[in-house]
Short mmCIF file of C-alpha atoms in Angstrom, two decimals:
data_model
loop_
_atom_site.label_atom_id
_atom_site.label_comp_id
_atom_site.label_asym_id
_atom_site.label_seq_id
_atom_site.Cartn_x
_atom_site.Cartn_y
_atom_site.Cartn_z
CA MET A 25 -25.19 0.94 -47.28
CA LEU A 26 -23.66 4.13 -48.61
CA SER A 27 -20.60 3.56 -51.01
CA SER A 28 -17.64 5.14 -50.93
CA PRO A 29 -14.68 5.89 -53.52
CA TYR A 30 -12.42 5.20 -50.77
CA LEU A 31 -13.37 1.95 -49.93
CA SER A 32 -12.77 -1.45 -51.94
CA ASN A 33 -15.54 -3.68 -52.21
CA ASP A 34 -13.73 -6.23 -49.86
CA TRP A 35 -13.04 -3.62 -47.01
CA GLN A 36 -13.48 -4.84 -43.73
CA MET A 37 -13.53 -2.89 -40.45
CA GLU A 38 -10.48 -4.00 -38.15
CA PRO A 39 -11.50 -5.91 -35.08
CA PHE A 40 -11.35 -3.35 -31.95
CA GLN A 41 -8.25 -4.48 -29.71
CA PRO A 42 -7.95 -3.22 -26.18
CA GLY A 43 -4.89 -1.23 -25.21
CA PRO A 44 -3.10 1.95 -26.73
CA ILE A 45 -2.67 2.60 -30.42
CA ASP A 46 0.85 3.30 -30.41
CA SER A 47 2.88 0.98 -28.30
CA SER A 48 5.63 2.70 -27.71
CA VAL A 49 5.22 3.41 -24.32
CA LEU A 50 2.86 1.11 -23.20
CA SER A 51 4.77 -1.72 -24.75
CA ASP A 52 3.44 -4.55 -22.40
CA GLN A 53 -0.14 -4.71 -23.22
CA ASP A 54 -0.05 -8.48 -23.84
CA ASN A 55 1.25 -9.47 -20.29
CA HIS A 56 -1.45 -6.96 -18.91
CA VAL A 57 -4.44 -8.39 -17.03
CA SER A 58 -6.68 -5.94 -19.21
CA THR A 59 -6.32 -7.78 -21.94
CA SER A 60 -7.16 -11.19 -20.42
CA ILE A 61 -10.35 -9.47 -19.43
CA TRP A 62 -10.69 -8.59 -23.04
CA ASN A 63 -10.57 -11.99 -24.04
CA ASP A 64 -13.15 -13.23 -21.65
CA LYS A 65 -10.62 -14.90 -19.19
CA GLU A 66 -11.84 -12.92 -15.87
CA PRO A 67 -8.96 -12.98 -13.38
CA GLY A 68 -11.57 -12.82 -10.46
CA VAL A 69 -11.18 -10.57 -7.40
CA TYR A 70 -7.69 -9.88 -6.16
CA ARG A 71 -6.96 -11.19 -2.42
CA CYS A 72 -6.24 -7.62 -0.33
CA ILE A 73 -4.20 -8.71 2.68
CA PRO A 74 -4.54 -5.80 5.46
CA ALA A 75 -1.47 -4.38 6.33
CA ASN A 76 -0.63 -4.90 10.18
CA PRO A 77 -3.12 -7.42 10.75
CA LYS A 78 -2.05 -8.08 14.14
CA SER A 79 -1.25 -4.67 15.65
CA GLY A 80 -3.58 -5.19 18.23
CA ILE A 81 -1.62 -7.94 19.59
CA TRP A 82 1.62 -5.59 20.82
CA LYS A 83 1.77 -4.03 23.95
CA LEU A 84 4.04 -1.40 23.99
CA ASN A 85 4.93 0.73 27.36
CA GLU A 86 5.81 4.53 27.26
CA ARG A 87 9.40 4.09 26.77
CA GLN A 88 8.88 2.08 23.36
CA CYS A 89 6.30 4.61 22.19
CA ASN A 90 8.98 7.22 22.69
CA ILE A 91 11.43 5.31 20.58
CA VAL A 92 8.65 4.66 17.77
CA LYS A 93 8.04 8.31 17.38
CA ARG A 94 12.10 9.05 17.16
CA THR A 95 11.80 6.96 13.90
CA GLY A 96 9.10 8.70 12.23
CA LEU A 97 6.73 5.84 12.34
CA TYR A 98 4.24 6.77 15.14
CA HIS A 99 1.38 7.87 13.00
CA LEU A 100 2.11 4.63 10.85
CA SER A 101 1.72 2.31 14.06
CA GLN A 102 -1.67 3.93 14.97
CA ILE A 103 -3.22 2.55 11.89
CA CYS A 104 -6.05 0.18 12.86
CA HIS A 105 -7.29 -2.57 11.09
CA MET A 106 -9.55 -1.54 7.98
CA ARG A 107 -11.59 -3.09 6.00
CA ILE A 108 -10.39 -3.59 2.51
CA ASP A 109 -12.71 -3.44 -0.64
CA HIS A 110 -11.18 -6.02 -2.61
CA SER A 111 -13.40 -5.50 -5.74
CA LEU A 112 -12.46 -1.87 -5.67
CA VAL A 113 -8.71 -2.23 -5.09
CA SER A 114 -9.39 -4.80 -8.20
CA ALA A 115 -10.71 -2.62 -10.48
CA LEU A 116 -7.97 -0.28 -9.58
CA ILE A 117 -5.37 -2.61 -10.72
CA GLU A 118 -6.74 -3.57 -13.90
CA ARG A 119 -6.46 -0.14 -14.64
CA TRP A 120 -2.61 0.27 -13.41
CA ARG A 121 -0.07 0.58 -16.08
CA PRO A 122 3.57 -0.29 -14.93
CA GLU A 123 5.22 1.44 -17.86
CA THR A 124 3.90 5.23 -16.40
CA ASN A 125 3.22 4.09 -12.96
CA THR A 126 -0.48 5.92 -13.52
CA PHE A 127 -3.98 4.70 -13.45
CA HIS A 128 -5.52 5.01 -16.93
CA PHE A 129 -9.33 5.97 -16.85
CA LEU A 130 -11.20 7.22 -19.68
CA SER A 131 -11.15 10.73 -18.09
CA GLY A 132 -7.52 10.51 -18.51
CA GLU A 133 -4.22 9.73 -15.86
CA ALA A 134 -4.29 9.65 -12.47
CA THR A 135 -1.62 8.39 -9.96
CA ILE A 136 -1.03 8.01 -6.06
CA THR A 137 1.74 10.54 -5.20
CA LEU A 138 4.28 11.52 -2.62
CA GLU A 139 1.96 14.11 -1.28
CA ASP A 140 -0.67 11.41 -0.84
CA VAL A 141 1.64 9.28 1.31
CA VAL A 142 2.60 12.30 3.64
CA TYR A 143 -0.72 13.15 4.13
CA ILE A 144 -2.71 9.98 4.37
CA TYR A 145 0.08 8.06 6.59
CA GLY A 146 1.88 10.94 8.03
CA LEU A 147 5.53 9.20 6.96
CA PRO A 148 8.83 11.51 6.76
CA ILE A 149 9.90 12.39 3.18
CA ASP A 150 13.49 13.12 4.57
CA GLY A 151 16.60 10.85 5.63
CA PRO A 152 18.94 8.53 4.38
CA PRO A 153 17.03 5.89 1.56
CA VAL A 154 15.58 2.85 2.99
CA ILE A 155 17.96 0.33 1.48
CA GLY A 156 20.36 -3.01 2.66
CA ARG A 157 21.72 -5.86 1.73
CA THR A 158 20.00 -8.95 0.91
CA TYR A 159 20.89 -12.02 3.28
CA THR A 160 20.51 -15.71 2.37
CA LYS A 161 22.82 -17.17 4.69
CA ARG A 162 21.02 -18.59 7.67
CA PRO A 163 24.42 -18.29 9.80
CA ILE A 164 24.51 -14.60 8.96
CA ILE A 165 21.12 -13.93 9.39
CA LYS A 166 21.00 -15.86 12.95
CA GLU A 167 24.02 -13.55 13.97
CA ILE A 168 21.91 -10.61 12.80
CA CYS A 169 19.01 -11.51 14.94
CA ASN A 170 21.21 -12.40 18.06
CA THR A 171 22.85 -8.87 17.96
CA LEU A 172 19.84 -6.65 17.39
CA LEU A 173 17.10 -9.15 19.25
CA GLY A 174 19.04 -11.06 21.39
CA LYS A 175 17.08 -14.42 20.36
CA VAL A 176 17.99 -16.67 17.43
CA PRO A 177 15.68 -17.67 14.90
CA LYS A 178 15.00 -21.80 14.40
CA PRO A 179 15.65 -22.64 10.72
CA THR A 180 12.11 -23.25 9.83
CA ASP A 181 11.33 -19.29 10.99
CA ILE A 182 13.75 -18.48 7.88
CA GLU A 183 12.43 -18.42 4.52
CA SER A 184 14.14 -17.38 1.29
CA GLY A 185 16.23 -15.07 3.57
CA GLN A 186 13.65 -13.75 5.26
CA LEU A 187 12.24 -13.81 8.94
CA LYS A 188 8.71 -15.29 9.40
CA LEU A 189 6.58 -12.51 11.37
CA THR A 190 4.96 -15.38 13.36
CA TRP A 191 8.48 -16.05 15.26
CA PHE A 192 8.14 -12.46 16.18
CA HIS A 193 4.78 -12.80 17.35
CA LYS A 194 5.72 -15.54 19.56
CA ASN A 195 8.59 -14.07 21.52
CA PHE A 196 8.39 -10.07 21.30
CA VAL A 197 4.86 -8.95 21.44
CA GLU A 198 4.95 -8.27 25.14
CA THR A 199 8.03 -6.56 26.81
CA PRO A 200 8.31 -7.90 30.20
CA GLU A 201 7.98 -4.95 33.35
CA ASN A 202 11.39 -5.61 34.66
CA ALA A 203 13.05 -5.40 31.17
CA SER A 204 16.40 -3.64 30.78
CA GLU A 205 16.84 -0.72 28.47
CA ASP A 206 18.95 -3.30 26.14
CA ASP A 207 15.94 -5.48 25.94
CA ILE A 208 13.36 -2.70 25.63
CA ASP A 209 15.24 -1.43 22.35
CA ARG A 210 15.03 -5.04 21.12
CA TYR A 211 11.52 -5.89 21.73
CA THR A 212 11.17 -2.25 19.93
CA ARG A 213 13.20 -3.30 16.86
CA ALA A 214 10.99 -6.60 16.73
CA TYR A 215 7.76 -4.14 16.77
CA LEU A 216 9.28 -1.72 14.28
CA PHE A 217 10.19 -4.75 12.12
CA CYS A 218 7.02 -5.97 11.48
CA LEU A 219 5.32 -2.86 11.29
CA VAL A 220 7.17 -1.85 8.23
CA SER A 221 7.31 -5.31 6.96
CA THR A 222 3.69 -5.12 6.66
CA GLN A 223 3.02 -1.66 6.03
CA ILE A 224 5.44 -0.65 3.62
CA CYS A 225 7.89 -3.22 2.41
CA GLY A 226 4.94 -6.03 2.49
CA PHE A 227 5.96 -9.16 -0.04
CA THR A 228 2.91 -11.01 -1.47
CA SER A 229 2.11 -13.64 1.37
CA GLY A 230 2.29 -10.69 3.99
CA SER A 231 3.92 -13.40 6.05
CA ARG A 232 7.32 -12.47 6.43
CA GLY A 233 9.98 -9.57 6.14
CA PRO A 234 13.60 -8.65 4.55
CA VAL A 235 16.36 -9.01 7.34
CA TYR A 236 17.97 -5.62 6.28
CA LEU A 237 15.29 -3.77 7.87
CA LEU A 238 16.42 -4.86 11.52
CA GLU A 239 19.85 -2.94 10.47
CA LEU A 240 18.02 0.01 10.16
CA PHE A 241 16.68 0.27 13.24
CA GLU A 242 19.94 -0.14 15.39
CA THR A 243 19.64 3.46 16.50
CA PHE A 244 16.41 4.23 15.66
CA GLN A 245 17.21 6.92 13.40
CA VAL A 246 14.47 8.43 10.77
CA TYR A 247 14.62 7.09 7.14
CA ALA A 248 12.58 8.55 4.54
CA TRP A 249 9.84 6.15 4.62
CA ALA A 250 7.14 8.05 2.55
CA PRO A 251 9.16 7.34 -0.88
CA ALA A 252 10.10 3.94 0.41
CA CYS A 253 6.27 3.21 0.71
CA LEU A 254 5.51 4.94 -2.57
CA ALA A 255 8.04 2.86 -4.33
CA ASN A 256 6.97 -0.51 -3.03
CA LEU A 257 3.24 0.17 -3.59
CA TYR A 258 4.32 1.06 -7.37
CA ARG A 259 5.94 -2.42 -7.53
CA THR A 260 2.98 -4.15 -5.73
CA LEU A 261 0.41 -2.83 -7.87
CA SER A 262 3.09 -3.21 -11.24
CA LYS A 263 3.35 -7.14 -10.18
CA ALA A 264 0.17 -7.29 -9.90
CA THR A 265 -1.23 -6.42 -13.53
CA ARG A 266 1.38 -8.91 -14.74
CA VAL A 267 -0.38 -11.98 -16.20
CA LYS A 268 2.54 -14.11 -16.32
CA ASP A 269 3.40 -13.54 -12.72
CA GLU A 270 -0.04 -14.91 -11.78
CA ILE A 271 -0.27 -12.75 -8.54
CA ARG A 272 -3.77 -13.14 -6.87
CA THR A 273 -2.41 -11.73 -3.45
CA ILE A 274 -1.43 -8.72 -2.59
CA CYS A 275 -0.38 -6.93 0.65
CA GLY A 276 1.48 -3.47 1.63
CA ALA A 277 -0.11 -0.31 1.68
CA LEU A 278 -3.63 -1.34 0.58
CA GLN A 279 -5.58 1.20 2.83
CA LEU A 280 -3.68 4.00 1.50
CA VAL A 281 -4.51 2.89 -2.20
CA GLN A 282 -8.53 2.69 -0.77
CA ILE A 283 -8.56 6.08 1.04
CA TRP A 284 -6.57 7.67 -2.16
CA ALA A 285 -9.62 6.53 -4.08
CA TYR A 286 -12.21 7.66 -1.33
CA SER A 287 -10.24 11.31 -1.49
CA ARG A 288 -9.88 11.87 -5.10
CA MET A 289 -12.82 10.06 -7.16
CA ARG A 290 -16.25 9.47 -6.40
CA ILE A 291 -15.81 5.68 -6.93
CA GLY A 292 -16.89 3.19 -4.22
CA ARG A 293 -17.43 5.96 -1.40
CA PRO A 294 -19.56 4.63 1.32
CA ILE A 295 -20.78 7.95 2.11
CA LYS A 296 -21.28 11.13 0.48
CA GLN A 297 -18.54 13.78 0.23
CA ASN A 298 -19.19 17.03 1.69
CA MET A 299 -15.82 19.28 1.78
CA GLU A 300 -17.55 22.02 4.24
CA ASN A 301 -18.53 19.65 7.07
CA ILE A 302 -15.50 17.24 6.98
CA LYS A 303 -13.16 17.10 10.34
CA PHE A 304 -10.05 17.15 8.80
CA GLU A 305 -7.13 15.68 11.13
CA PHE A 306 -3.54 14.62 10.18
CA PRO A 307 -2.77 11.81 9.28
CA LEU A 308 -6.04 11.94 7.07
CA PHE A 309 -6.33 8.00 7.81
CA LYS A 310 -7.55 8.91 11.12
CA MET A 311 -10.73 11.02 9.57
CA TRP A 312 -11.28 7.96 7.13
CA GLU A 313 -11.10 5.55 9.99
CA LYS A 314 -13.90 7.44 11.64
CA ARG A 315 -15.97 7.79 8.72
CA LEU A 316 -15.73 4.18 7.67
CA LYS A 317 -16.39 2.80 11.11
CA ASN A 318 -20.14 3.00 10.55
CA HIS A 319 -20.61 3.37 7.00
CA PHE A 320 -18.86 0.57 4.79
CA SER A 321 -20.29 -0.89 1.69
CA LEU A 322 -18.73 -3.26 -0.50
CA THR A 323 -18.82 -3.04 -4.10
CA THR A 324 -18.51 -6.02 -6.99
CA VAL A 325 -15.61 -6.43 -9.53
CA GLU A 326 -18.34 -5.14 -12.13
CA GLU A 327 -19.77 -2.24 -10.07
CA ALA A 328 -16.69 -0.97 -9.47
CA ARG A 329 -15.49 -0.80 -13.18
CA GLN A 330 -18.86 0.78 -14.11
CA GLN A 331 -17.99 3.58 -11.83
CA LEU A 332 -14.45 3.88 -12.82
CA ASP A 333 -15.61 3.73 -16.57
CA GLN A 334 -18.27 6.48 -15.79
CA GLN A 335 -16.15 8.55 -14.07
CA GLY A 336 -15.69 12.65 -15.58
CA ILE A 337 -12.77 14.59 -15.31
CA ASP A 338 -15.39 17.19 -13.27
CA GLN A 339 -15.76 14.37 -10.61
CA VAL A 340 -11.84 14.18 -10.00
CA SER A 341 -11.01 15.95 -6.63
CA TYR A 342 -7.28 17.89 -7.35
CA PHE A 343 -7.76 19.93 -4.24
CA GLY A 344 -4.27 19.90 -2.19
CA TYR A 345 -3.94 18.52 0.96
CA LEU A 346 -1.75 21.38 2.52
CA CYS A 347 -4.40 24.18 1.41
CA LEU A 348 -6.94 22.28 3.24
CA LEU A 349 -5.37 21.66 6.64
CA ILE A 350 -4.38 25.59 6.54
CA CYS A 351 -7.56 26.42 6.18
CA ARG A 352 -8.45 24.37 9.02
CA ASN A 353 -5.72 25.35 10.99
CA ILE A 354 -4.41 21.84 11.26
CA LYS A 355 -0.64 21.40 11.55
CA PRO A 356 0.99 18.21 10.13
CA LYS A 357 3.33 17.04 13.12
#
């Protein structure tokens, strides 16, 4: 062993600890899931509930489809059930930092941006913000439902000021053939409520939605759905990383996370990426939906972690969506 005049005889190497050297920015390391993993408290795989799992049960007529297009949510409504790689999403959550809203990899930081939401999901950026009041009193909730839906939920269909989606599935999935224009509007509001509650404003259980969303569809105007989707996704990922919250089930825009990972990095990708041979479509979930139909493979958490750790800076795609679409003469609608 070599001696050094700068080291005393009782010098010992301090044990290596995970997390930042300087905690002034990443200040919540003790409550982060990565600390539990480092301490051999394996959290396991997150249970990922796919957004819009019952999209196939809804039957919309032509007028309803036109209303959905008016709201800017038509592309979102076309997203079918996509299998989620729970292990890949779990490994990404372990590297998410709520303090910066970015994934922290050995090769650097990366995050899902507003551009990703627009080009993958086709959601509008412009419009009023998606905000509303939180209702807790059941009489007020029943009054709102009666006004905008023409039906009143039972007390068991209301939980913590939110409406259970099962009530909508039982009462609004199929519009009567002889429905009046007012009834068509009501049934369409019910559909849009379920769509946004699962795809954009998903709660942990994925089984209910906030009442204020109904009020946003009173006149079917366009809202800034893309920023709302991104903000709720950041919130979902951040809550999932906090050990004290004990969240092991997540829902929301998980297809977006998976497609973003496939598009930007060489991790968990079931088929090789060849940019020259890809047929691009807008929104991009259409392309990935077709590519994953016959080529899908699941990873384990250990495999996903290893792929993330071995990823080099040259393996990250920084291409701009707009440039690729313009080169292929594809115009976002």
